[in-house]
mmCIF file with all atom_site columns, C-alpha atoms in Angstrom:
data_model
loop_
_atom_site.group_PDB
_atom_site.id
_atom_site.type_symbol
_atom_site.label_atom_id
_atom_site.label_alt_id
_atom_site.label_comp_id
_atom_site.label_asym_id
_atom_site.label_entity_id
_atom_site.label_seq_id
_atom_site.pdbx_PDB_ins_code
_atom_site.Cartn_x
_atom_site.Cartn_y
_atom_site.Cartn_z
_atom_site.occupancy
_atom_site.B_iso_or_equiv
_atom_site.pdbx_formal_charge
_atom_site.auth_seq_id
_atom_site.auth_comp_id
_atom_site.auth_asym_id
_atom_site.auth_atom_id
_atom_site.pdbx_PDB_model_num
ATOM 1   C CA . MET A 1 1   ? 0.000   0.000  0.000   1.00 44.00 ? 253 MET A CA 1
ATOM 2   C CA . SER A 1 2   ? 1.219   3.479  -0.809  1.00 49.00 ? 254 SER A CA 1
ATOM 3   C CA . PRO A 1 3   ? 2.231   5.689  2.115   1.00 71.00 ? 255 PRO A CA 1
ATOM 4   C CA . ALA A 1 4   ? 0.207   8.575  0.687   1.00 91.00 ? 256 ALA A CA 1
ATOM 5   C CA . GLN A 1 5   ? -2.802  8.260  -1.606  1.00 95.00 ? 257 GLN A CA 1
ATOM 6   C CA . PHE A 1 6   ? -4.967  11.087 -2.896  1.00 97.00 ? 258 PHE A CA 1
ATOM 7   C CA . PRO A 1 7   ? -8.311  9.797  -4.231  1.00 96.00 ? 259 PRO A CA 1
ATOM 8   C CA . ALA A 1 8   ? -10.944 12.109 -5.660  1.00 97.00 ? 260 ALA A CA 1
ATOM 9   C CA . ASP A 1 9   ? -13.657 13.020 -3.146  1.00 97.00 ? 261 ASP A CA 1
ATOM 10  C CA . ARG A 1 10  ? -17.334 12.820 -4.160  1.00 97.00 ? 262 ARG A CA 1
ATOM 11  C CA . ALA A 1 11  ? -18.382 15.741 -1.909  1.00 97.00 ? 263 ALA A CA 1
ATOM 12  C CA . ALA A 1 12  ? -15.647 17.974 -3.367  1.00 97.00 ? 264 ALA A CA 1
ATOM 13  C CA . TYR A 1 13  ? -16.749 16.928 -6.870  1.00 97.00 ? 265 TYR A CA 1
ATOM 14  C CA . LEU A 1 14  ? -20.383 17.844 -6.171  1.00 96.00 ? 266 LEU A CA 1
ATOM 15  C CA . ARG A 1 15  ? -19.410 21.120 -4.486  1.00 96.00 ? 267 ARG A CA 1
ATOM 16  C CA . ALA A 1 16  ? -17.218 22.144 -7.455  1.00 96.00 ? 268 ALA A CA 1
ATOM 17  C CA . HIS A 1 17  ? -20.038 21.345 -9.874  1.00 96.00 ? 269 HIS A CA 1
ATOM 18  C CA . ALA A 1 18  ? -22.541 23.318 -7.796  1.00 96.00 ? 270 ALA A CA 1
ATOM 19  C CA . TRP A 1 19  ? -20.311 26.396 -8.075  1.00 96.00 ? 271 TRP A CA 1
ATOM 20  C CA . LEU A 1 20  ? -19.817 25.760 -11.788 1.00 96.00 ? 272 LEU A CA 1
ATOM 21  C CA . ALA A 1 21  ? -23.592 25.421 -12.278 1.00 97.00 ? 273 ALA A CA 1
ATOM 22  C CA . ALA A 1 22  ? -24.231 28.692 -10.439 1.00 97.00 ? 274 ALA A CA 1
ATOM 23  C CA . ALA A 1 23  ? -21.715 30.481 -12.663 1.00 97.00 ? 275 ALA A CA 1
ATOM 24  C CA . ALA A 1 24  ? -23.142 28.890 -15.846 1.00 97.00 ? 276 ALA A CA 1
ATOM 25  C CA . MET A 1 25  ? -26.680 29.823 -14.848 1.00 97.00 ? 277 MET A CA 1
ATOM 26  C CA . ALA A 1 26  ? -25.748 33.430 -14.091 1.00 97.00 ? 278 ALA A CA 1
ATOM 27  C CA . GLY A 1 27  ? -23.670 33.742 -17.264 1.00 97.00 ? 279 GLY A CA 1
ATOM 28  C CA . ALA A 1 28  ? -26.383 32.334 -19.516 1.00 97.00 ? 280 ALA A CA 1
ATOM 29  C CA . MET A 1 29  ? -29.020 34.591 -17.944 1.00 97.00 ? 281 MET A CA 1
ATOM 30  C CA . LEU A 1 30  ? -26.756 37.630 -18.351 1.00 97.00 ? 282 LEU A CA 1
ATOM 31  C CA . ILE A 1 31  ? -26.205 36.861 -22.036 1.00 97.00 ? 283 ILE A CA 1
ATOM 32  C CA . LEU A 1 32  ? -29.942 36.509 -22.635 1.00 97.00 ? 284 LEU A CA 1
ATOM 33  C CA . TRP A 1 33  ? -30.633 39.761 -20.736 1.00 97.00 ? 285 TRP A CA 1
ATOM 34  C CA . ILE A 1 34  ? -27.991 41.645 -22.782 1.00 97.00 ? 286 ILE A CA 1
ATOM 35  C CA . ALA A 1 35  ? -29.477 40.193 -25.978 1.00 97.00 ? 287 ALA A CA 1
ATOM 36  C CA . GLY A 1 36  ? -32.902 41.509 -24.961 1.00 96.00 ? 288 GLY A CA 1
ATOM 37  C CA . ASN A 1 37  ? -34.548 38.112 -24.619 1.00 95.00 ? 289 ASN A CA 1
ATOM 38  C CA . PRO A 1 38  ? -37.675 38.409 -22.431 1.00 95.00 ? 290 PRO A CA 1
ATOM 39  C CA . HIS A 1 39  ? -37.218 34.836 -21.131 1.00 96.00 ? 291 HIS A CA 1
ATOM 40  C CA . ILE A 1 40  ? -33.927 35.142 -19.247 1.00 96.00 ? 292 ILE A CA 1
ATOM 41  C CA . TRP A 1 41  ? -34.976 32.391 -16.841 1.00 96.00 ? 293 TRP A CA 1
ATOM 42  C CA . THR A 1 42  ? -34.302 29.863 -19.620 1.00 96.00 ? 294 THR A CA 1
ATOM 43  C CA . GLY A 1 43  ? -30.597 30.676 -19.270 1.00 96.00 ? 295 GLY A CA 1
ATOM 44  C CA . GLY A 1 44  ? -30.722 29.428 -15.696 1.00 96.00 ? 296 GLY A CA 1
ATOM 45  C CA . VAL A 1 45  ? -32.355 26.184 -16.734 1.00 97.00 ? 297 VAL A CA 1
ATOM 46  C CA . ALA A 1 46  ? -29.890 25.704 -19.594 1.00 96.00 ? 298 ALA A CA 1
ATOM 47  C CA . GLY A 1 47  ? -26.855 26.449 -17.413 1.00 96.00 ? 299 GLY A CA 1
ATOM 48  C CA . LEU A 1 48  ? -28.003 24.032 -14.731 1.00 97.00 ? 300 LEU A CA 1
ATOM 49  C CA . ALA A 1 49  ? -28.827 21.307 -17.261 1.00 97.00 ? 301 ALA A CA 1
ATOM 50  C CA . ALA A 1 50  ? -25.475 21.678 -19.028 1.00 96.00 ? 302 ALA A CA 1
ATOM 51  C CA . ILE A 1 51  ? -23.421 21.369 -15.850 1.00 96.00 ? 303 ILE A CA 1
ATOM 52  C CA . ALA A 1 52  ? -25.587 18.564 -14.435 1.00 96.00 ? 304 ALA A CA 1
ATOM 53  C CA . LEU A 1 53  ? -25.114 16.579 -17.663 1.00 96.00 ? 305 LEU A CA 1
ATOM 54  C CA . ARG A 1 54  ? -21.377 17.285 -17.634 1.00 95.00 ? 306 ARG A CA 1
ATOM 55  C CA . GLY A 1 55  ? -21.101 16.210 -14.000 1.00 96.00 ? 307 GLY A CA 1
ATOM 56  C CA . TRP A 1 56  ? -23.035 13.013 -14.572 1.00 96.00 ? 308 TRP A CA 1
ATOM 57  C CA . TYR A 1 57  ? -21.056 12.144 -17.705 1.00 96.00 ? 309 TYR A CA 1
ATOM 58  C CA . LEU A 1 58  ? -17.600 12.719 -16.197 1.00 95.00 ? 310 LEU A CA 1
ATOM 59  C CA . ALA A 1 59  ? -18.234 11.362 -12.690 1.00 96.00 ? 311 ALA A CA 1
ATOM 60  C CA . SER A 1 60  ? -17.247 7.770  -13.453 1.00 94.00 ? 312 SER A CA 1
ATOM 61  C CA . GLU A 1 61  ? -13.859 8.903  -14.752 1.00 94.00 ? 313 GLU A CA 1
ATOM 62  C CA . GLU A 1 62  ? -13.084 11.747 -12.362 1.00 95.00 ? 314 GLU A CA 1
ATOM 63  C CA . LEU A 1 63  ? -14.111 9.982  -9.158  1.00 96.00 ? 315 LEU A CA 1
ATOM 64  C CA . THR A 1 64  ? -11.946 6.925  -9.833  1.00 95.00 ? 316 THR A CA 1
ATOM 65  C CA . ALA A 1 65  ? -8.758  8.977  -10.227 1.00 95.00 ? 317 ALA A CA 1
ATOM 66  C CA . VAL A 1 66  ? -6.199  8.261  -7.508  1.00 96.00 ? 318 VAL A CA 1
ATOM 67  C CA . TRP A 1 67  ? -2.813  9.935  -7.194  1.00 97.00 ? 319 TRP A CA 1
ATOM 68  C CA . ALA A 1 68  ? -0.186  8.478  -4.868  1.00 96.00 ? 320 ALA A CA 1
ATOM 69  C CA . VAL A 1 69  ? 3.349   8.961  -3.658  1.00 95.00 ? 321 VAL A CA 1
ATOM 70  C CA . GLU A 1 70  ? 5.166   5.729  -4.478  1.00 92.00 ? 322 GLU A CA 1
ATOM 71  C CA . GLY A 1 71  ? 8.841   5.699  -3.604  1.00 90.00 ? 323 GLY A CA 1
ATOM 72  C CA . ALA A 1 72  ? 10.444  8.674  -5.314  1.00 94.00 ? 324 ALA A CA 1
ATOM 73  C CA . GLU A 1 73  ? 7.510   9.334  -7.663  1.00 95.00 ? 325 GLU A CA 1
ATOM 74  C CA . LEU A 1 74  ? 4.083   10.889 -7.691  1.00 96.00 ? 326 LEU A CA 1
ATOM 75  C CA . THR A 1 75  ? 1.871   8.608  -9.762  1.00 96.00 ? 327 THR A CA 1
ATOM 76  C CA . GLY A 1 76  ? -1.491  9.370  -11.243 1.00 95.00 ? 328 GLY A CA 1
ATOM 77  C CA . PRO A 1 77  ? -4.229  8.077  -13.519 1.00 94.00 ? 329 PRO A CA 1
ATOM 78  C CA . GLY A 1 78  ? -3.357  6.989  -17.014 1.00 91.00 ? 330 GLY A CA 1
ATOM 79  C CA . GLY A 1 79  ? 0.154   5.924  -16.015 1.00 92.00 ? 331 GLY A CA 1
ATOM 80  C CA . GLN A 1 80  ? 1.337   9.440  -15.189 1.00 95.00 ? 332 GLN A CA 1
ATOM 81  C CA . ARG A 1 81  ? 4.606   9.428  -13.260 1.00 95.00 ? 333 ARG A CA 1
ATOM 82  C CA . ILE A 1 82  ? 6.404   12.462 -11.887 1.00 96.00 ? 334 ILE A CA 1
ATOM 83  C CA . ALA A 1 83  ? 9.770   12.163 -10.159 1.00 96.00 ? 335 ALA A CA 1
ATOM 84  C CA . LEU A 1 84  ? 9.519   13.998 -6.833  1.00 96.00 ? 336 LEU A CA 1
ATOM 85  C CA . ARG A 1 85  ? 12.883  15.681 -7.520  1.00 96.00 ? 337 ARG A CA 1
ATOM 86  C CA . ARG A 1 86  ? 11.379  17.273 -10.674 1.00 96.00 ? 338 ARG A CA 1
ATOM 87  C CA . ILE A 1 87  ? 8.537   18.975 -8.770  1.00 97.00 ? 339 ILE A CA 1
ATOM 88  C CA . GLU A 1 88  ? 9.127   22.711 -8.523  1.00 96.00 ? 340 GLU A CA 1
ATOM 89  C CA . THR A 1 89  ? 5.808   24.069 -7.205  1.00 96.00 ? 341 THR A CA 1
ATOM 90  C CA . VAL A 1 90  ? 2.822   22.612 -5.395  1.00 97.00 ? 342 VAL A CA 1
ATOM 91  C CA . ARG A 1 91  ? -0.210  24.825 -4.728  1.00 97.00 ? 343 ARG A CA 1
ATOM 92  C CA . THR A 1 92  ? -3.932  24.618 -4.158  1.00 97.00 ? 344 THR A CA 1
ATOM 93  C CA . ILE A 1 93  ? -6.633  25.954 -6.458  1.00 95.00 ? 345 ILE A CA 1
ATOM 94  C CA . GLY A 1 94  ? -10.020 25.398 -4.848  1.00 94.00 ? 346 GLY A CA 1
ATOM 95  C CA . SER A 1 95  ? -10.361 21.645 -4.296  1.00 95.00 ? 347 SER A CA 1
ATOM 96  C CA . PHE A 1 96  ? -7.506  20.960 -6.733  1.00 97.00 ? 348 PHE A CA 1
ATOM 97  C CA . VAL A 1 97  ? -3.783  20.652 -6.092  1.00 98.00 ? 349 VAL A CA 1
ATOM 98  C CA . GLN A 1 98  ? -1.573  21.837 -8.937  1.00 98.00 ? 350 GLN A CA 1
ATOM 99  C CA . VAL A 1 99  ? 1.860   20.304 -9.366  1.00 97.00 ? 351 VAL A CA 1
ATOM 100 C CA . ILE A 1 100 ? 4.345   22.093 -11.630 1.00 97.00 ? 352 ILE A CA 1
ATOM 101 C CA . THR A 1 101 ? 7.589   20.407 -12.664 1.00 97.00 ? 353 THR A CA 1
ATOM 102 C CA . THR A 1 102 ? 10.952  22.021 -13.309 1.00 96.00 ? 354 THR A CA 1
ATOM 103 C CA . ASP A 1 103 ? 10.370  21.664 -17.067 1.00 95.00 ? 355 ASP A CA 1
ATOM 104 C CA . GLY A 1 104 ? 7.022   23.484 -16.851 1.00 95.00 ? 356 GLY A CA 1
ATOM 105 C CA . HIS A 1 105 ? 4.576   20.565 -17.076 1.00 97.00 ? 357 HIS A CA 1
ATOM 106 C CA . LYS A 1 106 ? 1.441   21.082 -14.999 1.00 97.00 ? 358 LYS A CA 1
ATOM 107 C CA . TYR A 1 107 ? -0.715  18.414 -13.372 1.00 97.00 ? 359 TYR A CA 1
ATOM 108 C CA . LEU A 1 108 ? -3.967  18.680 -11.421 1.00 96.00 ? 360 LEU A CA 1
ATOM 109 C CA . ILE A 1 109 ? -4.881  16.420 -8.560  1.00 97.00 ? 361 ILE A CA 1
ATOM 110 C CA . LYS A 1 110 ? -8.612  17.072 -8.706  1.00 97.00 ? 362 LYS A CA 1
ATOM 111 C CA . TYR A 1 111 ? -11.436 17.092 -6.171  1.00 97.00 ? 363 TYR A CA 1
ATOM 112 C CA . GLN A 1 112 ? -9.493  16.694 -2.953  1.00 97.00 ? 364 GLN A CA 1
ATOM 113 C CA . ALA A 1 113 ? -11.403 16.598 0.337   1.00 96.00 ? 365 ALA A CA 1
ATOM 114 C CA . ASP A 1 114 ? -8.518  18.476 2.010   1.00 96.00 ? 366 ASP A CA 1
ATOM 115 C CA . PRO A 1 115 ? -6.277  20.063 -0.635  1.00 97.00 ? 367 PRO A CA 1
ATOM 116 C CA . GLN A 1 116 ? -3.998  21.588 2.033   1.00 97.00 ? 368 GLN A CA 1
ATOM 117 C CA . ALA A 1 117 ? -3.302  18.120 3.466   1.00 96.00 ? 369 ALA A CA 1
ATOM 118 C CA . THR A 1 118 ? -2.610  16.750 -0.023  1.00 97.00 ? 370 THR A CA 1
ATOM 119 C CA . MET A 1 119 ? -0.185  19.592 -0.716  1.00 97.00 ? 371 MET A CA 1
ATOM 120 C CA . ALA A 1 120 ? 1.530   19.061 2.657   1.00 96.00 ? 372 ALA A CA 1
ATOM 121 C CA . ALA A 1 121 ? 1.912   15.312 2.029   1.00 95.00 ? 373 ALA A CA 1
ATOM 122 C CA . ILE A 1 122 ? 3.537   15.938 -1.362  1.00 96.00 ? 374 ILE A CA 1
ATOM 123 C CA . GLU A 1 123 ? 5.839   18.549 0.162   1.00 95.00 ? 375 GLU A CA 1
ATOM 124 C CA . ARG A 1 124 ? 6.833   16.098 2.955   1.00 93.00 ? 376 ARG A CA 1
ATOM 125 C CA . ALA A 1 125 ? 7.595   13.416 0.360   1.00 93.00 ? 377 ALA A CA 1
ATOM 126 C CA . ARG A 1 126 ? 9.782   15.857 -1.586  1.00 90.00 ? 378 ARG A CA 1
ATOM 127 C CA . ALA A 1 127 ? 11.851  16.730 1.496   1.00 85.00 ? 379 ALA A CA 1
#
């Protein structure tokens, strides 16, 4: 078993999609209002439907993603492997943790229940 694993969290996934839906609803309604459409409420319905469909469609892939520190590497879905010595920056962005390597490649560890703890675990492994 890996000393540090970072699985995607369902609650973080739902929370991120709720914020995305709110933004999509507001944006669609604003566009319809600017365009002079008298039925701006349809933008809210469309924004919500679009993000709900997206969330449902991607859930099976996103929620099975697990990153882990294994030896001297950070491993991720799809066979991604990052040598810990190549990691230059680790930071949080909402429920995501972004890892940037010395050669500029960027990786996202998505939908973390505690992104600060994930970042701290990666930093400890690097030390």
